[in-house]
Amino acid sequence: VVVSNLTFEGEHLADSQASVSTGIYYVGSSGRVEDCRITGFRGNTLGSQLANGLRVVNPTTVGTNVVSIQILRNTFADNVVSISLIGDDRKSNDPSFDPSLLRTTFVVSDNTITGNGPDATGLQDGIDIYAGATGEVSRNTISDHAYMGGDPAPYAFGILADDVFDFGNNELVPLKPIRFDGNVL
């Protein structure tokens, strides 16, 4: 699936959604997103509701092989999470969840990813990478992701590479190799 030269505007409507608001959602599918503008995927405040500009996930339960995604020359701004890259995905106590499997490969290159600057209302991430995903993050400009609140603190990351995506079961699984090259943070 190729998505090219389109604008996706979330209009800060994540608070009105019953589940996670997402601009482009690849589930068990390979593809390419190029030359697009993806903005406004959040609620009225950053911390009010989780939302993703672009989300890629390949759970074993969908029965697909490894998927491959290319994210090239896009502009992301004003999102809670601009890009989320996930291998397998745990859904409510699913026993088939295996974060050690390679499920998703990616290339994220030549994008501009802008956060909302210092903010006290909640998390904001440029790129999230979770277990079961591997690839390259190169030549991106990633800026203005900062949390300025109190404890307990949400967080803000330009790039977050986390060892598991299992909704709190604290199961640690090493990340697959990820190459970072020529990014400006």
mmCIF file of C-alpha atoms in Angstrom:
data_model
loop_
_atom_site.group_PDB
_atom_site.id
_atom_site.type_symbol
_atom_site.label_atom_id
_atom_site.label_comp_id
_atom_site.label_asym_id
_atom_site.label_seq_id
_atom_site.Cartn_x
_atom_site.Cartn_y
_atom_site.Cartn_z
ATOM 1 C CA VAL A 1 0.000 0.000 0.000
ATOM 2 C CA VAL A 2 1.564 3.303 -1.131
ATOM 3 C CA VAL A 3 0.356 6.593 0.345
ATOM 4 C CA SER A 4 1.807 9.584 -1.487
ATOM 5 C CA ASN A 5 1.363 13.387 -1.594
ATOM 6 C CA LEU A 6 -1.591 13.573 0.804
ATOM 7 C CA THR A 7 -2.350 15.674 3.884
ATOM 8 C CA PHE A 8 -3.794 14.046 7.004
ATOM 9 C CA GLU A 9 -5.160 16.485 9.608
ATOM 10 C CA GLY A 10 -6.277 15.067 12.965
ATOM 11 C CA GLU A 11 -7.720 18.428 14.073
ATOM 12 C CA HIS A 12 -6.992 17.621 17.771
ATOM 13 C CA LEU A 13 -10.022 15.285 17.832
ATOM 14 C CA ALA A 14 -8.425 12.351 19.699
ATOM 15 C CA ASP A 15 -10.491 13.149 22.819
ATOM 16 C CA SER A 16 -13.662 12.388 20.864
ATOM 17 C CA GLN A 17 -12.454 8.908 19.772
ATOM 18 C CA ALA A 18 -13.380 5.662 21.536
ATOM 19 C CA SER A 19 -9.915 4.231 20.807
ATOM 20 C CA VAL A 20 -6.510 5.505 19.672
ATOM 21 C CA SER A 21 -6.839 8.131 16.952
ATOM 22 C CA THR A 22 -4.483 7.353 14.039
ATOM 23 C CA GLY A 23 -3.871 9.107 10.717
ATOM 24 C CA ILE A 24 -2.399 6.172 8.762
ATOM 25 C CA TYR A 25 -2.571 2.647 10.215
ATOM 26 C CA TYR A 26 -0.775 -0.326 8.657
ATOM 27 C CA VAL A 27 -1.836 -3.635 10.268
ATOM 28 C CA GLY A 28 -0.037 -6.691 8.879
ATOM 29 C CA SER A 29 0.632 -4.771 5.681
ATOM 30 C CA SER A 30 3.748 -3.581 3.880
ATOM 31 C CA GLY A 31 3.922 -0.239 2.146
ATOM 32 C CA ARG A 32 5.389 3.190 1.663
ATOM 33 C CA VAL A 33 4.362 6.642 2.909
ATOM 34 C CA GLU A 34 6.050 9.440 0.976
ATOM 35 C CA ASP A 35 5.771 13.206 0.622
ATOM 36 C CA CYS A 36 2.776 13.466 2.973
ATOM 37 C CA ARG A 37 1.869 15.914 5.744
ATOM 38 C CA ILE A 38 0.492 14.339 8.937
ATOM 39 C CA THR A 39 -0.537 16.751 11.693
ATOM 40 C CA GLY A 40 -2.880 17.296 14.622
ATOM 41 C CA PHE A 41 -3.271 13.714 15.880
ATOM 42 C CA ARG A 42 -3.821 14.503 19.555
ATOM 43 C CA GLY A 43 -6.519 15.758 21.882
ATOM 44 C CA ASN A 44 -7.150 19.280 23.087
ATOM 45 C CA THR A 45 -4.011 18.867 25.190
ATOM 46 C CA LEU A 46 -1.124 16.482 24.501
ATOM 47 C CA GLY A 47 -1.782 14.323 27.550
ATOM 48 C CA SER A 48 -5.512 13.936 27.182
ATOM 49 C CA GLN A 49 -5.619 11.002 24.749
ATOM 50 C CA LEU A 50 -3.103 8.778 22.939
ATOM 51 C CA ALA A 51 -2.936 9.316 19.176
ATOM 52 C CA ASN A 52 -0.566 8.413 16.329
ATOM 53 C CA GLY A 53 0.178 10.161 13.075
ATOM 54 C CA LEU A 54 1.415 6.878 11.537
ATOM 55 C CA ARG A 55 1.236 3.466 13.220
ATOM 56 C CA VAL A 56 2.660 0.195 11.881
ATOM 57 C CA VAL A 57 1.976 -3.089 13.684
ATOM 58 C CA ASN A 58 2.185 -6.722 12.608
ATOM 59 C CA PRO A 59 0.637 -8.996 15.253
ATOM 60 C CA THR A 60 1.110 -12.727 14.803
ATOM 61 C CA THR A 61 -2.655 -13.114 15.134
ATOM 62 C CA VAL A 62 -3.223 -11.628 11.644
ATOM 63 C CA GLY A 63 -1.224 -14.472 10.073
ATOM 64 C CA THR A 64 1.092 -12.399 7.882
ATOM 65 C CA ASN A 65 4.834 -12.820 7.418
ATOM 66 C CA VAL A 66 7.318 -10.020 8.121
ATOM 67 C CA VAL A 67 6.090 -6.676 6.745
ATOM 68 C CA SER A 68 8.251 -3.859 5.412
ATOM 69 C CA ILE A 69 7.450 -0.145 5.591
ATOM 70 C CA GLN A 70 9.223 2.888 4.100
ATOM 71 C CA ILE A 71 8.503 6.348 5.525
ATOM 72 C CA LEU A 72 10.143 8.907 3.227
ATOM 73 C CA ARG A 73 10.196 12.735 2.950
ATOM 74 C CA ASN A 74 7.135 13.421 5.091
ATOM 75 C CA THR A 75 6.286 16.239 7.477
ATOM 76 C CA PHE A 76 4.909 15.295 10.899
ATOM 77 C CA ALA A 77 3.862 17.961 13.413
ATOM 78 C CA ASP A 78 1.573 18.493 16.421
ATOM 79 C CA ASN A 79 1.011 14.777 17.147
ATOM 80 C CA VAL A 80 1.192 12.839 20.423
ATOM 81 C CA VAL A 81 3.277 10.174 18.637
ATOM 82 C CA SER A 82 4.252 10.925 15.053
ATOM 83 C CA ILE A 83 5.537 7.459 14.024
ATOM 84 C CA SER A 84 4.995 4.190 15.922
ATOM 85 C CA LEU A 85 6.771 1.040 14.633
ATOM 86 C CA ILE A 86 5.726 -2.193 16.339
ATOM 87 C CA GLY A 87 6.466 -5.872 15.779
ATOM 88 C CA ASP A 88 3.975 -8.187 17.504
ATOM 89 C CA ASP A 89 1.290 -6.461 19.562
ATOM 90 C CA ARG A 90 -0.308 -7.811 22.722
ATOM 91 C CA LYS A 91 -4.066 -7.543 22.800
ATOM 92 C CA SER A 92 -5.813 -8.204 26.125
ATOM 93 C CA ASN A 93 -3.991 -11.292 27.447
ATOM 94 C CA ASP A 94 -3.381 -12.858 24.023
ATOM 95 C CA PRO A 95 -1.108 -15.887 24.715
ATOM 96 C CA SER A 96 0.314 -15.817 21.163
ATOM 97 C CA PHE A 97 2.189 -12.532 21.817
ATOM 98 C CA ASP A 98 5.904 -13.007 21.086
ATOM 99 C CA PRO A 99 7.989 -9.802 21.083
ATOM 100 C CA SER A 100 11.148 -11.777 20.247
ATOM 101 C CA LEU A 101 9.920 -12.498 16.696
ATOM 102 C CA LEU A 102 10.955 -10.260 13.815
ATOM 103 C CA ARG A 103 7.628 -8.939 12.519
ATOM 104 C CA THR A 104 8.316 -5.475 11.028
ATOM 105 C CA THR A 105 11.204 -3.957 9.035
ATOM 106 C CA PHE A 106 11.393 -0.258 8.305
ATOM 107 C CA VAL A 107 13.229 2.635 6.673
ATOM 108 C CA VAL A 108 12.464 6.083 8.101
ATOM 109 C CA SER A 109 14.397 8.659 6.042
ATOM 110 C CA ASP A 110 14.410 12.354 5.171
ATOM 111 C CA ASN A 111 11.385 13.304 7.294
ATOM 112 C CA THR A 112 10.755 16.435 9.347
ATOM 113 C CA ILE A 113 9.221 15.514 12.698
ATOM 114 C CA THR A 114 8.267 18.427 14.960
ATOM 115 C CA GLY A 115 6.853 18.202 18.467
ATOM 116 C CA ASN A 116 5.021 20.874 20.402
ATOM 117 C CA GLY A 117 7.973 22.284 22.319
ATOM 118 C CA PRO A 118 8.071 22.390 26.126
ATOM 119 C CA ASP A 119 4.683 21.198 27.342
ATOM 120 C CA ALA A 120 3.331 20.389 30.813
ATOM 121 C CA THR A 121 0.257 18.416 29.767
ATOM 122 C CA GLY A 122 1.649 15.079 28.640
ATOM 123 C CA LEU A 123 3.762 12.906 26.447
ATOM 124 C CA GLN A 124 4.911 13.606 22.917
ATOM 125 C CA ASP A 125 7.205 11.391 20.849
ATOM 126 C CA GLY A 126 8.694 11.743 17.397
ATOM 127 C CA ILE A 127 9.432 8.060 16.646
ATOM 128 C CA ASP A 128 8.566 5.058 18.849
ATOM 129 C CA ILE A 129 10.182 1.694 18.039
ATOM 130 C CA TYR A 130 9.222 -1.468 19.916
ATOM 131 C CA ALA A 131 10.365 -5.090 20.101
ATOM 132 C CA GLY A 132 10.009 -7.149 16.942
ATOM 133 C CA ALA A 133 10.824 -4.219 14.642
ATOM 134 C CA THR A 134 14.162 -3.523 12.943
ATOM 135 C CA GLY A 135 15.457 -1.087 10.383
ATOM 136 C CA GLU A 136 17.073 2.260 9.696
ATOM 137 C CA VAL A 137 16.322 5.796 10.884
ATOM 138 C CA SER A 138 18.373 8.199 8.752
ATOM 139 C CA ARG A 139 18.622 11.852 7.708
ATOM 140 C CA ASN A 140 15.552 12.975 9.670
ATOM 141 C CA THR A 141 15.169 16.306 11.451
ATOM 142 C CA ILE A 142 13.482 15.668 14.802
ATOM 143 C CA SER A 143 12.808 18.643 17.082
ATOM 144 C CA ASP A 144 10.721 20.221 19.847
ATOM 145 C CA HIS A 145 9.760 17.181 21.922
ATOM 146 C CA ALA A 146 9.957 18.274 25.583
ATOM 147 C CA TYR A 147 7.953 17.610 28.758
ATOM 148 C CA MET A 148 8.026 20.336 31.400
ATOM 149 C CA GLY A 149 5.704 18.944 34.073
ATOM 150 C CA GLY A 150 5.941 17.581 37.594
ATOM 151 C CA ASP A 151 5.983 14.081 39.089
ATOM 152 C CA PRO A 152 4.846 11.525 38.226
ATOM 153 C CA ALA A 153 6.184 12.690 34.902
ATOM 154 C CA PRO A 154 4.903 11.637 31.540
ATOM 155 C CA TYR A 155 7.688 11.861 29.015
ATOM 156 C CA ALA A 156 8.793 13.284 25.705
ATOM 157 C CA PHE A 157 11.287 11.735 23.298
ATOM 158 C CA GLY A 158 12.549 12.594 19.850
ATOM 159 C CA ILE A 159 13.192 8.854 19.416
ATOM 160 C CA LEU A 160 12.071 6.165 21.871
ATOM 161 C CA ALA A 161 13.315 2.614 21.273
ATOM 162 C CA ASP A 162 11.709 0.382 23.906
ATOM 163 C CA ASP A 163 12.453 -3.266 24.605
ATOM 164 C CA VAL A 164 8.863 -4.470 24.816
ATOM 165 C CA PHE A 165 5.314 -3.512 23.940
ATOM 166 C CA ASP A 166 3.173 -5.556 26.275
ATOM 167 C CA PHE A 167 0.966 -3.156 28.228
ATOM 168 C CA GLY A 168 2.654 -3.394 31.606
ATOM 169 C CA ASN A 169 3.692 -7.026 31.978
ATOM 170 C CA ASN A 170 7.353 -5.956 32.340
ATOM 171 C CA GLU A 171 8.570 -8.683 30.021
ATOM 172 C CA LEU A 172 12.008 -7.571 28.803
ATOM 173 C CA VAL A 173 12.991 -8.658 25.295
ATOM 174 C CA PRO A 174 16.091 -7.268 23.540
ATOM 175 C CA LEU A 175 15.441 -4.950 20.622
ATOM 176 C CA LYS A 176 16.308 -6.012 17.108
ATOM 177 C CA PRO A 177 19.208 -4.075 15.531
ATOM 178 C CA ILE A 178 18.356 -0.503 14.547
ATOM 179 C CA ARG A 179 20.670 1.754 12.555
ATOM 180 C CA PHE A 180 20.599 5.490 13.300
ATOM 181 C CA ASP A 181 22.522 7.609 10.801
ATOM 182 C CA GLY A 182 22.705 11.322 10.015
ATOM 183 C CA ASN A 183 19.683 12.458 12.033
ATOM 184 C CA VAL A 184 19.473 15.965 13.471
ATOM 185 C CA LEU A 185 17.906 16.041 16.939
#
